Short mmCIF file of C-alpha atoms in Angstrom, two decimals:
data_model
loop_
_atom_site.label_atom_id
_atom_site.label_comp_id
_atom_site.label_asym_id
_atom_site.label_seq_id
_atom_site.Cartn_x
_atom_site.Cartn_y
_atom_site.Cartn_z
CA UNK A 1221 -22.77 -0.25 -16.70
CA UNK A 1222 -23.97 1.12 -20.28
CA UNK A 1223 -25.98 -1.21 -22.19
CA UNK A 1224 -24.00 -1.52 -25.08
CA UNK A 1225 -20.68 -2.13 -22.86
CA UNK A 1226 -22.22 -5.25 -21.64
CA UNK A 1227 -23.74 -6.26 -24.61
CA UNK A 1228 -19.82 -6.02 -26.01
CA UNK A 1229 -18.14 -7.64 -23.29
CA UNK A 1230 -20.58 -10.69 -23.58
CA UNK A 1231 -20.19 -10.89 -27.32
CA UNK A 1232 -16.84 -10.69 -26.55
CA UNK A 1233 -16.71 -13.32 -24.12
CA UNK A 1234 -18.78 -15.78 -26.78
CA UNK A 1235 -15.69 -15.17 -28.95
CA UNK A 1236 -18.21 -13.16 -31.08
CA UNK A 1237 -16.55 -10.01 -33.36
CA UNK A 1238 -18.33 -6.73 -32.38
CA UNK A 1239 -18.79 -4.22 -35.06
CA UNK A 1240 -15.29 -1.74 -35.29
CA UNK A 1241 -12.98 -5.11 -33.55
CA UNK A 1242 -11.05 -7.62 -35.25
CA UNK A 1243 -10.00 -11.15 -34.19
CA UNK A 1244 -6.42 -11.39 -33.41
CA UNK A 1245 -4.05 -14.44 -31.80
CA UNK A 1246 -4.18 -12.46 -28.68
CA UNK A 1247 -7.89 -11.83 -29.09
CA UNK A 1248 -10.63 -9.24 -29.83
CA UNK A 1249 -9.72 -6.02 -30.31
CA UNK A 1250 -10.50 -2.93 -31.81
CA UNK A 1251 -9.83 -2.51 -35.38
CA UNK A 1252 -7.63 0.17 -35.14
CA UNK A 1253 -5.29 -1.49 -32.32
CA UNK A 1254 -1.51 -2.40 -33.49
CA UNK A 1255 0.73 -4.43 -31.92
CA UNK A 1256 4.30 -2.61 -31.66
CA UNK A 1257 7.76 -3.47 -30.80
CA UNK A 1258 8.72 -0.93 -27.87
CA UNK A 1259 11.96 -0.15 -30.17
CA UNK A 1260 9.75 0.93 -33.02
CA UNK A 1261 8.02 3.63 -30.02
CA UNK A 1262 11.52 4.51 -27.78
CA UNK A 1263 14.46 4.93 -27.64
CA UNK A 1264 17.19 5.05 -25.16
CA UNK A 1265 18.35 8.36 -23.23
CA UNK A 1266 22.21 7.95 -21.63
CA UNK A 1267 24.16 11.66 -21.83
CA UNK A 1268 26.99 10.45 -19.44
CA UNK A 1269 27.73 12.95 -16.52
CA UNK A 1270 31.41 14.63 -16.53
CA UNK A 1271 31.58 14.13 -12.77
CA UNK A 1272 33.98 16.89 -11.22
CA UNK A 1273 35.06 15.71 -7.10
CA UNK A 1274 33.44 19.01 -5.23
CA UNK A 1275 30.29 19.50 -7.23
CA UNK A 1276 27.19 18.41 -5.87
CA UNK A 1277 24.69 16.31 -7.20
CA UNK A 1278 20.93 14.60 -6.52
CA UNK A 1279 19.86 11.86 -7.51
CA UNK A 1280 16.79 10.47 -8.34
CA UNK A 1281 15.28 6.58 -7.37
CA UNK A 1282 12.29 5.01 -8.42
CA UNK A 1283 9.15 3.74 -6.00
CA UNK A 1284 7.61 0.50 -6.56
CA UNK A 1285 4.01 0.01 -8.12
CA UNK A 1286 4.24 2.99 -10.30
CA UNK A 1287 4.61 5.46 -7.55
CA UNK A 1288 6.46 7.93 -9.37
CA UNK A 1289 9.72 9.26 -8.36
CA UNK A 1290 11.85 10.38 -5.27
CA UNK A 1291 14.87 12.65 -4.77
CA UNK A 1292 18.14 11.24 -2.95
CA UNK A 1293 19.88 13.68 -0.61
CA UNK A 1294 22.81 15.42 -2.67
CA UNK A 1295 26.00 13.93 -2.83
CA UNK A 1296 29.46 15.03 -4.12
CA UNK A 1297 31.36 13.83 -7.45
CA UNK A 1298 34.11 12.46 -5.18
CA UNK A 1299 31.23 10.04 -3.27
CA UNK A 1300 29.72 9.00 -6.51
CA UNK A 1301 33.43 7.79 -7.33
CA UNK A 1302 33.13 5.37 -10.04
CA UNK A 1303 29.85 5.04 -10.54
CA UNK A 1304 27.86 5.10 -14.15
CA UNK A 1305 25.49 8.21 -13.81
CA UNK A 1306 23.19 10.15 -16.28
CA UNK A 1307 21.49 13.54 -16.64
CA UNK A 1308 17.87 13.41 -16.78
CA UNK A 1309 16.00 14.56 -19.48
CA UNK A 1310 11.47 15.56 -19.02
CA UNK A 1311 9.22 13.15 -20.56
CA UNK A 1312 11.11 10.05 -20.64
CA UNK A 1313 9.92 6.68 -19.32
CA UNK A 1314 12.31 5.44 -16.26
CA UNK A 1315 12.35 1.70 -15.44
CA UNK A 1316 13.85 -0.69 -12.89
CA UNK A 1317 13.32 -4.09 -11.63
CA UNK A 1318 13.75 -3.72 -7.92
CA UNK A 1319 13.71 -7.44 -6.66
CA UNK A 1320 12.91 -10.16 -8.48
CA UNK A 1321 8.75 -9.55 -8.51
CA UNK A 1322 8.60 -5.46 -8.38
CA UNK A 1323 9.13 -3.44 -11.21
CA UNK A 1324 9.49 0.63 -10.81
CA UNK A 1325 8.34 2.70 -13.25
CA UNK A 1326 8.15 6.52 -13.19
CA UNK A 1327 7.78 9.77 -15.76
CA UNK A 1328 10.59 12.57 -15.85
CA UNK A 1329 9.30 16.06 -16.03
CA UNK A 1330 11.08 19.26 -16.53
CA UNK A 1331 11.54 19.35 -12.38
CA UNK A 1332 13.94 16.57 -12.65
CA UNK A 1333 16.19 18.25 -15.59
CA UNK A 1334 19.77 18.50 -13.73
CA UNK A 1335 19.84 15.57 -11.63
CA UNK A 1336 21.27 12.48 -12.43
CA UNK A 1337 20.11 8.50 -12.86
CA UNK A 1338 21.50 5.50 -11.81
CA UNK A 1339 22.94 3.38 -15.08
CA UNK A 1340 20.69 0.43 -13.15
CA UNK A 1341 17.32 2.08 -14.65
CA UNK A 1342 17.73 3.23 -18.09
CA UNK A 1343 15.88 6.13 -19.68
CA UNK A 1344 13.53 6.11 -22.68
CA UNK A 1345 11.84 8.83 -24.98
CA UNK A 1346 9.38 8.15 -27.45
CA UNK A 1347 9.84 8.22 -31.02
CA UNK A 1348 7.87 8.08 -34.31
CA UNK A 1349 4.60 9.00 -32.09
CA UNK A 1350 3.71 5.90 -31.49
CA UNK A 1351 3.26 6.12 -27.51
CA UNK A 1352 2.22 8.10 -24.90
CA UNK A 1353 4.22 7.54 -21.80
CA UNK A 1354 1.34 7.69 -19.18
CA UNK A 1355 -0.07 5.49 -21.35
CA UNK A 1356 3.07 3.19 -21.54
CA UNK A 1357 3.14 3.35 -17.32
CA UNK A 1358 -0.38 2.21 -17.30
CA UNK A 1359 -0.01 -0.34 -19.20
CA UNK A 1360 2.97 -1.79 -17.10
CA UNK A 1361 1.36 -1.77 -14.20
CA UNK A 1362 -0.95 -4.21 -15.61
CA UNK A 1363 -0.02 -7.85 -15.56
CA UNK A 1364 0.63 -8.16 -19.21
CA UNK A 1365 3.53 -5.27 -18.59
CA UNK A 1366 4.48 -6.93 -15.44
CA UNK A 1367 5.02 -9.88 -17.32
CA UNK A 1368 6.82 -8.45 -20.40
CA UNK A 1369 9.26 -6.88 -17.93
CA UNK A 1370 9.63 -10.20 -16.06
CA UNK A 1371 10.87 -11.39 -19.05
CA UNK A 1372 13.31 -8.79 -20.12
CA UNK A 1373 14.97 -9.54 -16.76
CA UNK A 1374 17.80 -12.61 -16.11
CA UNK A 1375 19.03 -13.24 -13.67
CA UNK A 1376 18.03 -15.10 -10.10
CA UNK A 1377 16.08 -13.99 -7.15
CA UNK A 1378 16.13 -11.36 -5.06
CA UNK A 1379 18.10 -7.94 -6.20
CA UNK A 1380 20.27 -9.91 -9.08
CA UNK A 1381 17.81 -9.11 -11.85
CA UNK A 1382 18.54 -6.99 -14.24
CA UNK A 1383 16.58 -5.28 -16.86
CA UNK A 1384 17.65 -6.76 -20.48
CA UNK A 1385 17.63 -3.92 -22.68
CA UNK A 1386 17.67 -5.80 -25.97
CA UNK A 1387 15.17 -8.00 -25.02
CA UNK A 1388 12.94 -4.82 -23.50
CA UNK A 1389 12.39 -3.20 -27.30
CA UNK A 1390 11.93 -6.46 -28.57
CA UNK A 1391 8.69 -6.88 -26.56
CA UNK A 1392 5.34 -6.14 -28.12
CA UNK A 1393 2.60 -4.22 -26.95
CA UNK A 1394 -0.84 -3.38 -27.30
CA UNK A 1395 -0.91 0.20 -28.65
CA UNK A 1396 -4.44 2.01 -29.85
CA UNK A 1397 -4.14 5.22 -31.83
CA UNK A 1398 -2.02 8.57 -29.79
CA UNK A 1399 -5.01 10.51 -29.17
CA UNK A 1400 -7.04 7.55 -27.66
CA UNK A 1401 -3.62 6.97 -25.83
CA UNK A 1402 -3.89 10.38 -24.34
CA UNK A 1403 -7.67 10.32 -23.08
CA UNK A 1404 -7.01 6.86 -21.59
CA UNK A 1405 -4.50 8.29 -20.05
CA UNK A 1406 -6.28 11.19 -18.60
CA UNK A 1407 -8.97 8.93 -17.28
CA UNK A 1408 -6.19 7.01 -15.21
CA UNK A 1409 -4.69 9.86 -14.13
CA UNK A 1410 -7.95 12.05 -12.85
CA UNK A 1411 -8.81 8.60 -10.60
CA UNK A 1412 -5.12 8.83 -9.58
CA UNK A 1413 -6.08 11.88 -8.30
CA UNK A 1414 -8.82 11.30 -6.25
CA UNK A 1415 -7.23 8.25 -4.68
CA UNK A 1416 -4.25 10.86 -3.53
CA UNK A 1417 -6.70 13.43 -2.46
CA UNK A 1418 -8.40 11.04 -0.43
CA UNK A 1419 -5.42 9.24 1.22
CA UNK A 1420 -3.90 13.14 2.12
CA UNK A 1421 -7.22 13.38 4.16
CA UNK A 1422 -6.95 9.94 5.33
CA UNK A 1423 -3.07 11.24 6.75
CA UNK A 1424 -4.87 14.07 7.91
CA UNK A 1425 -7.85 12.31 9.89
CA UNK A 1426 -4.70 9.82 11.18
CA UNK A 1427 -3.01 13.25 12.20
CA UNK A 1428 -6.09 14.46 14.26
CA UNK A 1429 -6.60 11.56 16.16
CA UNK A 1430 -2.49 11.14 17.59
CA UNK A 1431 -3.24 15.02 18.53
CA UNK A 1432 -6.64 14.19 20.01
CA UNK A 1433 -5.04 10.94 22.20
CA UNK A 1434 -1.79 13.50 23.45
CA UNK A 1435 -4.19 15.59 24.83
CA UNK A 1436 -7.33 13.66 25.93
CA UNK A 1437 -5.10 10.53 27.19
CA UNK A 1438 -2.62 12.54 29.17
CA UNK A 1439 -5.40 14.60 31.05
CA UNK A 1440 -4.11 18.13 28.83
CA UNK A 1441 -7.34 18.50 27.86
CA UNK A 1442 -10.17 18.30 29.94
CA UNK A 1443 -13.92 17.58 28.85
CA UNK A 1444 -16.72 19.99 29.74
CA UNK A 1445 -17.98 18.39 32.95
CA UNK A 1446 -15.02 16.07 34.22
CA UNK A 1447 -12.89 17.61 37.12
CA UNK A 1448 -11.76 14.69 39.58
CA UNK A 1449 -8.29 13.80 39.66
CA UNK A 1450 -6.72 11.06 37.70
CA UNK A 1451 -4.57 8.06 39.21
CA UNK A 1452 -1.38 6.61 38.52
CA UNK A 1453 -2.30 2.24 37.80
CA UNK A 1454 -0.13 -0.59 36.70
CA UNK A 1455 -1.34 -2.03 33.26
CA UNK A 1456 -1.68 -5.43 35.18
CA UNK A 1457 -4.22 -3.42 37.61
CA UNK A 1458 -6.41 -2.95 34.64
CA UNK A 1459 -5.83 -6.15 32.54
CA UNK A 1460 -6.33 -9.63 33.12
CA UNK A 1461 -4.23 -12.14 30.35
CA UNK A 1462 -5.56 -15.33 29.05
CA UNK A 1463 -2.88 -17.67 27.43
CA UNK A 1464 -3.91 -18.18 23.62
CA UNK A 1465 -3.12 -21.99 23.84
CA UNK A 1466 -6.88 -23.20 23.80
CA UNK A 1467 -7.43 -20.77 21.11
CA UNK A 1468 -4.52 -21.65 18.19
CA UNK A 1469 -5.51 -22.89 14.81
CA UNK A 1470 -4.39 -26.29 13.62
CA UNK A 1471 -3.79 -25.76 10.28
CA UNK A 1472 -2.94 -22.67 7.98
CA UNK A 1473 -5.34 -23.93 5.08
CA UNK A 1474 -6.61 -20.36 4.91
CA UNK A 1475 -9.29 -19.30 2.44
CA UNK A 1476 -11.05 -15.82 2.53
CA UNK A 1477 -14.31 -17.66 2.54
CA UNK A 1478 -13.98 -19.20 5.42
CA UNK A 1479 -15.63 -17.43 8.31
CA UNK A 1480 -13.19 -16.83 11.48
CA UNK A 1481 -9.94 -14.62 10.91
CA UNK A 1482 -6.46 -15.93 12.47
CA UNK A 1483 -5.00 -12.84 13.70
CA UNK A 1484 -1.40 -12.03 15.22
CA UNK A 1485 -0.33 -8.51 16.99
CA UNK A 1486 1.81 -7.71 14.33
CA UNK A 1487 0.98 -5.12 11.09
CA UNK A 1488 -0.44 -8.20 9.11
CA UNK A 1489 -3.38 -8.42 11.91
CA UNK A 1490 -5.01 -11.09 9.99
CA UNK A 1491 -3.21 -14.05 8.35
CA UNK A 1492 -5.89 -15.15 6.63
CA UNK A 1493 -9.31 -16.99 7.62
CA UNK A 1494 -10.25 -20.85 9.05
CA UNK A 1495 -13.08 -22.73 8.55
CA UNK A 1496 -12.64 -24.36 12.20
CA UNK A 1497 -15.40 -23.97 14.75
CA UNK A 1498 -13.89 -25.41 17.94
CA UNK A 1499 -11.37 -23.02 19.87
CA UNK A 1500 -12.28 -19.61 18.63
CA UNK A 1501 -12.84 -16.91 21.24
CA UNK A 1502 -15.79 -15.18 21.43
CA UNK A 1503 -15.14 -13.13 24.53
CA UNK A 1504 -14.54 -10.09 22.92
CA UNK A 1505 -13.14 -7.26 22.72
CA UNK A 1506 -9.66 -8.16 23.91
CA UNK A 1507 -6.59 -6.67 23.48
CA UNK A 1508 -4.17 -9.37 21.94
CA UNK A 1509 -0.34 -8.34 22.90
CA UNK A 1510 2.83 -9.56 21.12
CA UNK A 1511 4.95 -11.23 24.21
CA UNK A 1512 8.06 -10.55 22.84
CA UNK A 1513 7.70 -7.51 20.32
CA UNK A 1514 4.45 -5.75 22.68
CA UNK A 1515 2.51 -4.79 19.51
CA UNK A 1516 -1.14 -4.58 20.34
CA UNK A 1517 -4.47 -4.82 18.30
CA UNK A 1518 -7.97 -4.38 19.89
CA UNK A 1519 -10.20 -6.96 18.72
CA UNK A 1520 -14.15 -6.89 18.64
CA UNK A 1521 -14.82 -10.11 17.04
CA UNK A 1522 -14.53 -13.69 17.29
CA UNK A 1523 -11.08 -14.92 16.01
CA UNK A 1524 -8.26 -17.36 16.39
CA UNK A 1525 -4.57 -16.98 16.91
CA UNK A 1526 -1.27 -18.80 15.44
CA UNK A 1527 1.21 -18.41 18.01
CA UNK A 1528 1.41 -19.36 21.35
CA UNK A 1529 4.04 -16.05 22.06
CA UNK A 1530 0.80 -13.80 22.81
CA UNK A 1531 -1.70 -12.65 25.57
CA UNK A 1532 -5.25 -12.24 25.14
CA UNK A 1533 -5.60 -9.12 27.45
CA UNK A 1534 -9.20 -8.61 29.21
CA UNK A 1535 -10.51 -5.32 30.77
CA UNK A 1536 -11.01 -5.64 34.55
CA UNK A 1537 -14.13 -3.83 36.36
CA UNK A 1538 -14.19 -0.31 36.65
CA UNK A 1539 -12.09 0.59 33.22
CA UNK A 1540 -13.02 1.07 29.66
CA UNK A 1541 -10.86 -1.00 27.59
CA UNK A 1542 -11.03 1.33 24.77
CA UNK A 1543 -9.25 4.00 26.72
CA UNK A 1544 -6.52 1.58 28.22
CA UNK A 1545 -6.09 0.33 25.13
CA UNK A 1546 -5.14 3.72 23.10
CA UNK A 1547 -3.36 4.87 26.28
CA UNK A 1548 -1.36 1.58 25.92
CA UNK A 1549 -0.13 3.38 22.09
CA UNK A 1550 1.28 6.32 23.95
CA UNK A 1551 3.95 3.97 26.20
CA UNK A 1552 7.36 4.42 25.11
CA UNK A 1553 8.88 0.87 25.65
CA UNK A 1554 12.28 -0.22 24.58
CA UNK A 1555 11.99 -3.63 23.48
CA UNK A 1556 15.20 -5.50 25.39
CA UNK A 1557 16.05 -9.39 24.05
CA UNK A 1558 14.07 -12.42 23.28
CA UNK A 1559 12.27 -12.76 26.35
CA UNK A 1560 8.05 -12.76 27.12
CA UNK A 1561 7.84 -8.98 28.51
CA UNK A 1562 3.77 -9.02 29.74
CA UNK A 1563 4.34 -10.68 33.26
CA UNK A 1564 8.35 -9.57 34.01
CA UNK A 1565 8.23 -6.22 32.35
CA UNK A 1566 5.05 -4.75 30.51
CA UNK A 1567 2.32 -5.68 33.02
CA UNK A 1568 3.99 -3.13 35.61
CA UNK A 1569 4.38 -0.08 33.49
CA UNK A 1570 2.33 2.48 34.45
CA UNK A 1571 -0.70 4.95 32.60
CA UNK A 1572 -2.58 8.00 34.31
CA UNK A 1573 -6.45 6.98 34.04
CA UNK A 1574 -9.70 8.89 34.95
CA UNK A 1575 -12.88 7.66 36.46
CA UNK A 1576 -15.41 5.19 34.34
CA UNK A 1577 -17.16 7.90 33.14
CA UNK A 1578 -14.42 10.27 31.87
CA UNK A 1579 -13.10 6.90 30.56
CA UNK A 1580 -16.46 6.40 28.53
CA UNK A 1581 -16.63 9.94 27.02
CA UNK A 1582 -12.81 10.18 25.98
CA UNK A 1583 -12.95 6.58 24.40
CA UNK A 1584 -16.34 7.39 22.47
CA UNK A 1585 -14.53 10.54 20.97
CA UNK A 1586 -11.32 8.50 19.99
CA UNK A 1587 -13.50 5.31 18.56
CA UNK A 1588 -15.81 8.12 16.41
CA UNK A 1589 -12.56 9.26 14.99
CA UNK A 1590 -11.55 5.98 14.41
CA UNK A 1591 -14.92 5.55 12.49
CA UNK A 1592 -14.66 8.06 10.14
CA UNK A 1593 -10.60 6.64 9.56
CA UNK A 1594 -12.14 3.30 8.63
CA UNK A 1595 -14.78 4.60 6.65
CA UNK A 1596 -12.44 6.87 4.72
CA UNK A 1597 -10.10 3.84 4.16
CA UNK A 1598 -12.78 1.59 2.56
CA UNK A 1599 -13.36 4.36 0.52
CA UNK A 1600 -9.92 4.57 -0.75
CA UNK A 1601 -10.22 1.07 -1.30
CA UNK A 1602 -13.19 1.08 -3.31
CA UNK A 1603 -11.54 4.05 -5.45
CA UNK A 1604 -8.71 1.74 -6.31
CA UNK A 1605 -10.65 -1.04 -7.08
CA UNK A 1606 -12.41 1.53 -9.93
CA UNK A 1607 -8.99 1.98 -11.01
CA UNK A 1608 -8.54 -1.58 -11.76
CA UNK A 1609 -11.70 -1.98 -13.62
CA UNK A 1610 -11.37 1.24 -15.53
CA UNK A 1611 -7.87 -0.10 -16.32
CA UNK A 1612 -8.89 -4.00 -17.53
CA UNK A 1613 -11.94 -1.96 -19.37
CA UNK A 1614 -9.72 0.67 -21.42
CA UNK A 1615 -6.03 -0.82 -21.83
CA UNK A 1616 -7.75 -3.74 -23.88
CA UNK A 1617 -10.31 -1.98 -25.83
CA UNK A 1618 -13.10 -3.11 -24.33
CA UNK A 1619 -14.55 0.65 -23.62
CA UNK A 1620 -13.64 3.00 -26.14
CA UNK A 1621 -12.83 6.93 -25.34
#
């Protein structure tokens, strides 16, 4: 970090007034920083759509988390019946609370001119020059906007809030000068950038790897040097199952300094971390297998479970249990009631398998791809995490542009 950053943020932090800030009830800012009502800075955009029965018109919806926005398949005047609908207009800020704790934002641009909004998420330009709308959605994905549109929103839990339009352009915000709006914005926006390029390659490397297990898993594709014939075995040939019962944590005190990780099959994976010593399983790697939904997860380390409705699946002799396990993905299984399926069901179905050493060589290709997935993904991680920062560092003055 630059010198005189730090040397600001510390004076800062001592409640000491850097040259160019000024002390305010909401703290230390720069000197050229306003707060402004958001009704002084936009206004609201409704130009009512005639509906006519046989035209056709999209619509447009609103991601969570500042996502941006999507396109609803086409309907016809006659299917919209009733309902309150807009034309959209480029450069306008878009908001709606989806549940209770999510707020969507988005921009319109000139693509969107000619579809129509929802009357549930109104439609704002800016006036007097005040704002910069990619500034105004960076802010609100901070928690300070988060917050302020928390509170312009009655109503109870779930989808029953509403956005309070009144008490929306009441709210204040922390505004620098337009141009410094801009570059902040620009800033945000180039790191939004690289996170997306990066996550289109990570959907790419994810891509490779499905294409590299339908033809190395299936026999398709051969490697140089492997001819013998494959066999048809039962998954309960190549598996042995350990119950999880000695292995379930007592208590769901989690902390993420705590050293062993409570995992289930599911997409969570990891439920959080335990700082018990006594039942943790060590054997590794396993396959752990949902008994009633059959989600799996191969596990190299040391962990503990929560529920009882698993198996803890070990490789037998003879098999790699990095192949079984990603040949296991490719099984097409219809999950049927709320019954265990491993020993009546699952345990029978059937893969086609090489020998040992084909085994070896196919699962070393599909765990080097898996490699370069995880790397990619910390890396995505770390790129968001430099959003954050550059985000707590500019939207409150602390770096200047």
């Amino acid at each position: 970090m630059n010198p005189k950053i730090k040397q600001r943020i510390e004076q800062i932090r001592r409640g000491e007034v850097p040259e160019g800030y000024k002390k305010t009830k909401a703290g230390i800012l720069p000197a050229d920083w306003d707060f402004h009502m958001l009704g002084e800075c936009l206004i609201r955009v409704e130009k009512p759509v005639e509906v006519k029965p046989n035209e056709l018109y999209t619509q447009i919806g609103i991601r969570s988390h500042g996502k941006g926005l999507f396109y609803k398949e086409p309907v016809t005047g006659a299917a919209l019946g009733n309902k309150s609908v807009f034309w959209i207009e480029p450069d306008c800020f878009i908001v709606n609370i989806v549940f209770a704790w999510e707020q969507a934002i988005g921009k319109t641009t000139q693509s969107e001119v000619g579809m129509i909004g929802s009357h549930r998420f109104p439609m704002y330009r800016p006036i007097n020059n005040l704002v910069n709308i990619d500034y105004l959605i960076s802010f609100f994905l901070t928690q300070r906007g988060t917050d302020i549109l928390e509170a312009a929103s009655p109503g109870g839990a779930g989808r029953n809030k509403t956005l309070g339009q009144e008490r929306f352009l009441k709210s204040k915000i922390l505004m620098p000068p337009l141009p410094e709006q801009q570059k902040i914005a620009d800033i945000l926006t180039a790191q939004d950038k690289v996170i997306e390029l990066k996550e289109q390659l990570l959907a790419q490397k994810q891509q490779q790897k499905k294409y590299l297990m339908q033809q190395l898993l299936t026999g398709k594709k051969r490697l140089p040097g492997f001819f013998k014939s494959w066999k048809t075995v039962e998954l309960g040939e190549i598996f042995n199952y350990i119950q999880p019962t000695a292995y379930l944590v007592k208590t769901t005190d989690y902390d993420d300094s705590y050293k062993t990780p409570v995992l289930t099959a599911g997409k969570t994976f990891i439920l959080g971390y335990t700082n018990e010593t006594e039942g943790v399983f060590t054997k590794v790697p396993v396959v752990i297998f949902d008994d009633f939904t059959t989600a799996t997860k191969y596990v190299d380390f040391p962990f503990k479970v929560k529920s009882s409705a698993m198996k803890i699946l070990t490789i037998k002799g003879g098999f790699s249990i990095v192949f079984a396990y990603e040949a296991m993905q490719l099984i097409k299984f219809t999950v049927g009631g709320h019954e265990r399926h491993w020993i009546s069901k699952y345990s029978c179905l059937t893969i086609d398998i090489p020998d040992i050493e084909e085994q070896t060589a196919i699962a070393e290709i599909l765990s080097a791809a898996d490699r370069e997935i995880d790397l990619l993904r910390k890396d995505i991680e770390q790129e968001k995490q430099k959003k954050k920062a550059l985000m707590q560092l500019l939207l409150t003055g602390i770096v200047r542009v």
